[in-house]
Tab-separated table of C-alpha atoms in Angstrom:
chain	number	residue	atom	x	y	z
E	539	MET	CA	115.178	96.898	127.471
E	540	GLU	CA	114.101	100.338	126.300
E	541	ALA	CA	117.745	101.340	125.781
E	542	GLU	CA	118.339	98.186	123.748
E	543	HIS	CA	115.307	98.809	121.578
E	544	SER	CA	116.558	102.263	120.616
E	545	LYS	CA	119.511	100.623	118.846
E	546	ILE	CA	117.419	98.184	116.803
E	547	PRO	CA	116.532	99.100	113.194
E	548	GLN	CA	112.798	99.380	112.564
E	549	ALA	CA	113.016	96.709	109.850
E	550	THR	CA	114.378	94.282	112.464
E	551	ALA	CA	111.700	95.247	114.992
E	552	LYS	CA	108.972	94.533	112.416
E	553	ARG	CA	110.312	90.997	111.909
E	554	LEU	CA	110.332	90.058	115.602
E	555	PRO	CA	106.620	89.052	115.768
E	556	LEU	CA	107.212	86.864	112.688
E	557	TYR	CA	110.062	85.050	114.423
E	558	TYR	CA	108.020	84.695	117.587
E	559	ARG	CA	105.076	83.096	115.790
E	560	PHE	CA	107.273	80.443	114.179
E	561	ILE	CA	109.218	79.727	117.388
E	562	ASN	CA	105.920	79.380	119.265
E	563	ASN	CA	104.722	76.829	116.693
E	564	LEU	CA	107.974	74.860	117.045
E	565	HIS	CA	107.611	74.841	120.803
E	566	SER	CA	104.045	73.534	120.484
E	567	GLN	CA	105.396	70.692	118.345
E	568	GLY	CA	107.941	69.793	121.023
E	569	LYS	CA	110.984	70.802	118.974
E	570	LEU	CA	114.049	71.592	121.100
E	571	ARG	CA	116.284	73.510	118.714
E	572	VAL	CA	116.196	75.235	115.342
E	573	SER	CA	118.844	76.387	112.885
E	574	SER	CA	118.939	79.785	111.192
E	575	LYS	CA	118.352	77.956	107.879
E	576	GLU	CA	115.162	76.360	109.208
E	577	LEU	CA	114.026	79.757	110.446
E	578	SER	CA	114.914	81.265	107.077
E	579	ASP	CA	112.921	78.691	105.108
E	580	ALA	CA	109.895	79.162	107.356
E	581	VAL	CA	109.689	82.952	107.613
E	582	LYS	CA	111.165	83.715	104.146
E	583	VAL	CA	113.983	85.876	105.503
E	584	ASP	CA	117.569	84.989	104.550
E	585	SER	CA	119.806	83.384	107.185
E	586	ALA	CA	122.287	86.255	107.263
E	587	THR	CA	119.500	88.722	108.066
E	588	ILE	CA	118.156	86.484	110.836
E	589	ARG	CA	121.611	86.183	112.404
E	590	ARG	CA	122.068	89.937	112.164
E	591	ASP	CA	118.633	90.571	113.690
E	592	PHE	CA	119.404	88.226	116.573
E	593	SER	CA	122.861	89.739	117.095
E	594	TYR	CA	121.262	92.976	118.287
E	595	PHE	CA	120.156	91.066	121.387
E	596	GLY	CA	123.457	89.335	122.164
E	597	ALA	CA	124.267	85.623	121.943
E	598	LEU	CA	120.934	83.875	121.336
E	599	GLY	CA	122.452	80.739	119.802
E	600	LYS	CA	125.634	78.720	119.377
E	601	LYS	CA	127.527	78.089	116.156
E	602	GLY	CA	126.996	74.531	114.970
E	603	TYR	CA	124.133	74.010	117.421
E	604	GLY	CA	121.537	76.515	116.350
E	605	TYR	CA	119.014	78.104	118.687
E	606	ASN	CA	117.347	76.656	121.759
E	607	VAL	CA	113.608	76.873	121.042
E	608	GLU	CA	112.489	77.223	124.663
E	609	TYR	CA	115.050	79.962	125.308
E	610	LEU	CA	114.052	81.842	122.145
E	611	LEU	CA	110.377	81.556	123.058
E	612	SER	CA	111.028	82.989	126.507
E	613	PHE	CA	113.224	85.732	125.050
E	614	PHE	CA	110.722	86.852	122.406
E	615	ARG	CA	107.808	86.668	124.836
E	616	LYS	CA	109.638	89.063	127.148
E	617	THR	CA	110.945	91.296	124.342
E	618	LEU	CA	107.513	91.650	122.743
E	619	ASP	CA	105.795	92.112	126.129
E	620	HIS	CA	103.653	89.112	125.274
E	621	ASP	CA	102.520	88.705	128.867
E	622	GLU	CA	101.075	92.213	128.836
E	623	THR	CA	97.665	92.516	127.176
E	624	THR	CA	96.994	95.401	124.786
E	625	ASN	CA	93.343	96.366	124.480
E	626	VAL	CA	92.254	97.561	121.045
E	627	ALA	CA	89.273	99.503	119.701
E	628	LEU	CA	88.030	98.992	116.144
E	629	ILE	CA	86.422	101.964	114.403
E	630	GLY	CA	84.188	101.098	111.438
E	631	VAL	CA	82.329	97.773	111.310
E	632	GLY	CA	82.039	97.352	107.547
E	633	ASN	CA	83.235	94.259	105.678
E	634	LEU	CA	86.887	94.658	106.695
E	635	GLY	CA	86.023	95.654	110.255
E	636	THR	CA	83.707	92.668	110.625
E	637	ALA	CA	86.466	90.346	109.432
E	638	PHE	CA	88.801	91.775	112.084
E	639	LEU	CA	86.215	91.234	114.802
E	640	ASN	CA	85.610	87.630	113.799
E	641	TYR	CA	89.347	86.935	113.729
E	642	ASN	CA	90.246	89.119	116.727
E	643	PHE	CA	93.910	88.065	116.689
E	644	MET	CA	93.096	84.615	118.067
E	645	LYS	CA	96.714	83.442	117.687
E	646	ASN	CA	98.060	86.532	119.411
E	647	ASN	CA	96.915	86.299	123.006
E	648	ASN	CA	98.330	89.648	124.086
E	649	THR	CA	96.276	91.737	121.639
E	650	LYS	CA	92.484	91.810	121.796
E	651	ILE	CA	89.758	93.984	120.302
E	652	GLU	CA	87.618	94.950	123.282
E	653	VAL	CA	85.119	97.320	121.684
E	654	ALA	CA	83.993	98.395	118.213
E	655	PHE	CA	82.306	101.566	116.959
E	656	ASP	CA	80.115	102.294	113.968
E	657	ALA	CA	77.777	105.034	112.729
E	658	SER	CA	75.042	102.676	111.509
E	659	GLU	CA	72.124	102.603	113.946
E	660	LYS	CA	71.175	99.060	112.922
E	661	ARG	CA	74.552	97.725	114.078
E	662	ILE	CA	74.561	99.360	117.488
E	663	GLY	CA	74.081	96.851	120.285
E	664	GLU	CA	75.197	93.906	118.162
E	665	GLN	CA	78.109	91.678	119.062
E	666	VAL	CA	80.498	90.366	116.416
E	667	GLY	CA	83.010	87.781	117.531
E	668	GLY	CA	81.959	88.546	121.087
E	669	VAL	CA	82.867	92.232	120.700
E	670	PRO	CA	80.120	94.810	121.463
E	671	ILE	CA	79.416	97.498	118.854
E	672	LYS	CA	78.861	101.009	120.211
E	673	HIS	CA	77.768	104.174	118.409
E	674	ILE	CA	80.636	106.299	117.148
E	675	ASP	CA	79.101	109.315	118.926
E	676	ASP	CA	79.840	107.540	122.231
E	677	LEU	CA	83.482	106.762	121.426
E	678	GLU	CA	84.948	108.794	124.295
E	679	LYS	CA	82.750	106.968	126.827
E	680	HIS	CA	84.252	103.561	126.078
E	681	MET	CA	87.991	104.182	125.653
E	682	GLU	CA	89.126	103.402	129.188
E	683	ASN	CA	92.179	101.071	129.130
E	684	ILE	CA	92.242	101.177	125.309
E	685	SER	CA	95.665	102.129	123.930
E	686	VAL	CA	95.456	101.137	120.255
E	687	ALA	CA	92.803	101.692	117.585
E	688	ILE	CA	92.213	100.118	114.176
E	689	LEU	CA	90.676	102.489	111.626
E	690	THR	CA	88.487	100.907	108.941
E	691	VAL	CA	86.257	103.900	108.253
E	692	PRO	CA	85.705	105.831	104.989
E	693	ALA	CA	88.731	107.973	104.127
E	694	SER	CA	86.694	111.164	104.512
E	695	ALA	CA	86.036	110.356	108.173
E	696	ALA	CA	89.546	109.196	109.091
E	697	GLN	CA	91.112	112.475	110.249
E	698	GLY	CA	88.132	113.502	112.357
E	699	ILE	CA	88.069	110.120	114.089
E	700	ALA	CA	91.842	110.236	114.562
E	701	ASP	CA	91.546	113.635	116.270
E	702	ARG	CA	88.986	112.217	118.684
E	703	LEU	CA	91.146	109.167	119.385
E	704	VAL	CA	94.092	111.405	120.217
E	705	GLU	CA	91.927	113.403	122.621
E	706	ALA	CA	90.823	110.111	124.192
E	707	GLY	CA	94.465	109.249	124.939
E	708	ILE	CA	95.200	106.662	122.263
E	709	SER	CA	98.881	105.703	121.770
E	710	GLY	CA	98.809	103.945	118.401
E	711	VAL	CA	96.631	103.747	115.296
E	712	LEU	CA	96.598	101.046	112.627
E	713	ASN	CA	95.118	102.938	109.688
E	714	PHE	CA	93.499	100.845	106.951
E	715	THR	CA	92.058	103.869	105.145
E	716	PRO	CA	93.731	105.539	102.129
E	717	ALA	CA	93.819	108.820	104.088
E	718	ARG	CA	97.167	109.915	105.527
E	719	ILE	CA	96.057	111.043	108.964
E	720	THR	CA	98.002	113.589	111.010
E	721	VAL	CA	98.593	113.016	114.723
E	722	PRO	CA	100.937	114.429	117.389
E	723	THR	CA	104.453	112.990	117.585
E	724	SER	CA	103.452	111.193	120.785
E	725	VAL	CA	101.114	108.923	118.781
E	726	ARG	CA	102.394	106.278	116.367
E	727	VAL	CA	100.469	105.548	113.151
E	728	HIS	CA	101.014	102.614	110.813
E	729	HIS	CA	99.346	103.108	107.431
E	730	ILE	CA	98.206	99.996	105.576
E	731	ASP	CA	96.644	100.730	102.184
E	732	LEU	CA	95.574	97.363	100.783
E	733	ALA	CA	95.176	98.718	97.234
E	734	VAL	CA	98.728	100.097	97.274
E	735	GLU	CA	100.102	96.839	98.687
E	736	LEU	CA	98.370	94.872	95.931
E	737	GLN	CA	99.738	97.182	93.245
E	738	ALA	CA	103.212	96.840	94.730
E	739	LEU	CA	102.910	93.047	94.703
E	740	VAL	CA	101.911	93.013	91.021
E	741	TYR	CA	104.810	95.356	90.164
E	742	PHE	CA	107.332	93.181	92.014
E	743	LEU	CA	106.012	90.042	90.317
E	744	LYS	CA	106.635	91.647	86.931
E	745	HIS	CA	109.966	93.334	87.566
E	746	TYR	CA	111.715	91.477	90.396
E	747	PRO	CA	111.864	87.697	89.833
E	748	LEU	CA	111.991	85.843	93.127
E	749	ASP	CA	115.359	84.205	92.439
E	750	ASN	CA	116.921	87.669	92.208
E	751	ASP	CA	114.878	89.245	94.948
E	752	GLU	CA	116.827	91.136	97.577
E	753	GLU	CA	115.796	91.725	101.147
E	754	GLU	CA	113.557	94.720	101.597
E	755	GLU	CA	114.535	97.111	104.354
E	756	ASP	CA	111.850	99.710	103.738
E	757	ASP	CA	109.569	100.879	106.479
E	758	HIS	CA	106.312	101.781	104.779
């Protein structure tokens, strides 16, 4: 599977969890098959792109029949390693961090925030959404079996925390701070700047009417 994944564009890889979520919902409803048009309408990706995405994995459906929901569910579960749990640490229990803890990826059973860290003494020892909050000074003591971290700290603290996470053996960081952190090539970072995303949305609303909108292939 690793060899297959190396051939898949990153834009396609980023859409796979979206497909999986919809297919999982269909399966829960007892639906047996789905067309690329139904998928397109649900996930807001055009049919041609969906067929191209699926083609990277071989024949997942039949022309004129569509896709077998149970087969797709099994395929995506295996492809996305859905049966393998990823333990996550959250760094920074402010408003955004607290929202993450309360949500804790409830619809995504293979990803779970196991521990949270904060610098505020009054928060230490609390539990939010069932997740214990530890002091940031003790980060290295509680990173066993944690492979991914979510950063929701002030931008000024982001790089220092990232350095410590790398030393603790983290593999991936989801960075919600405006800071562009630097890590070794062995660690993957996804930057999500909510202010930038909002500005981009407003710009697209003004300059790219939806009826003329083309598929985005960027990997930001």
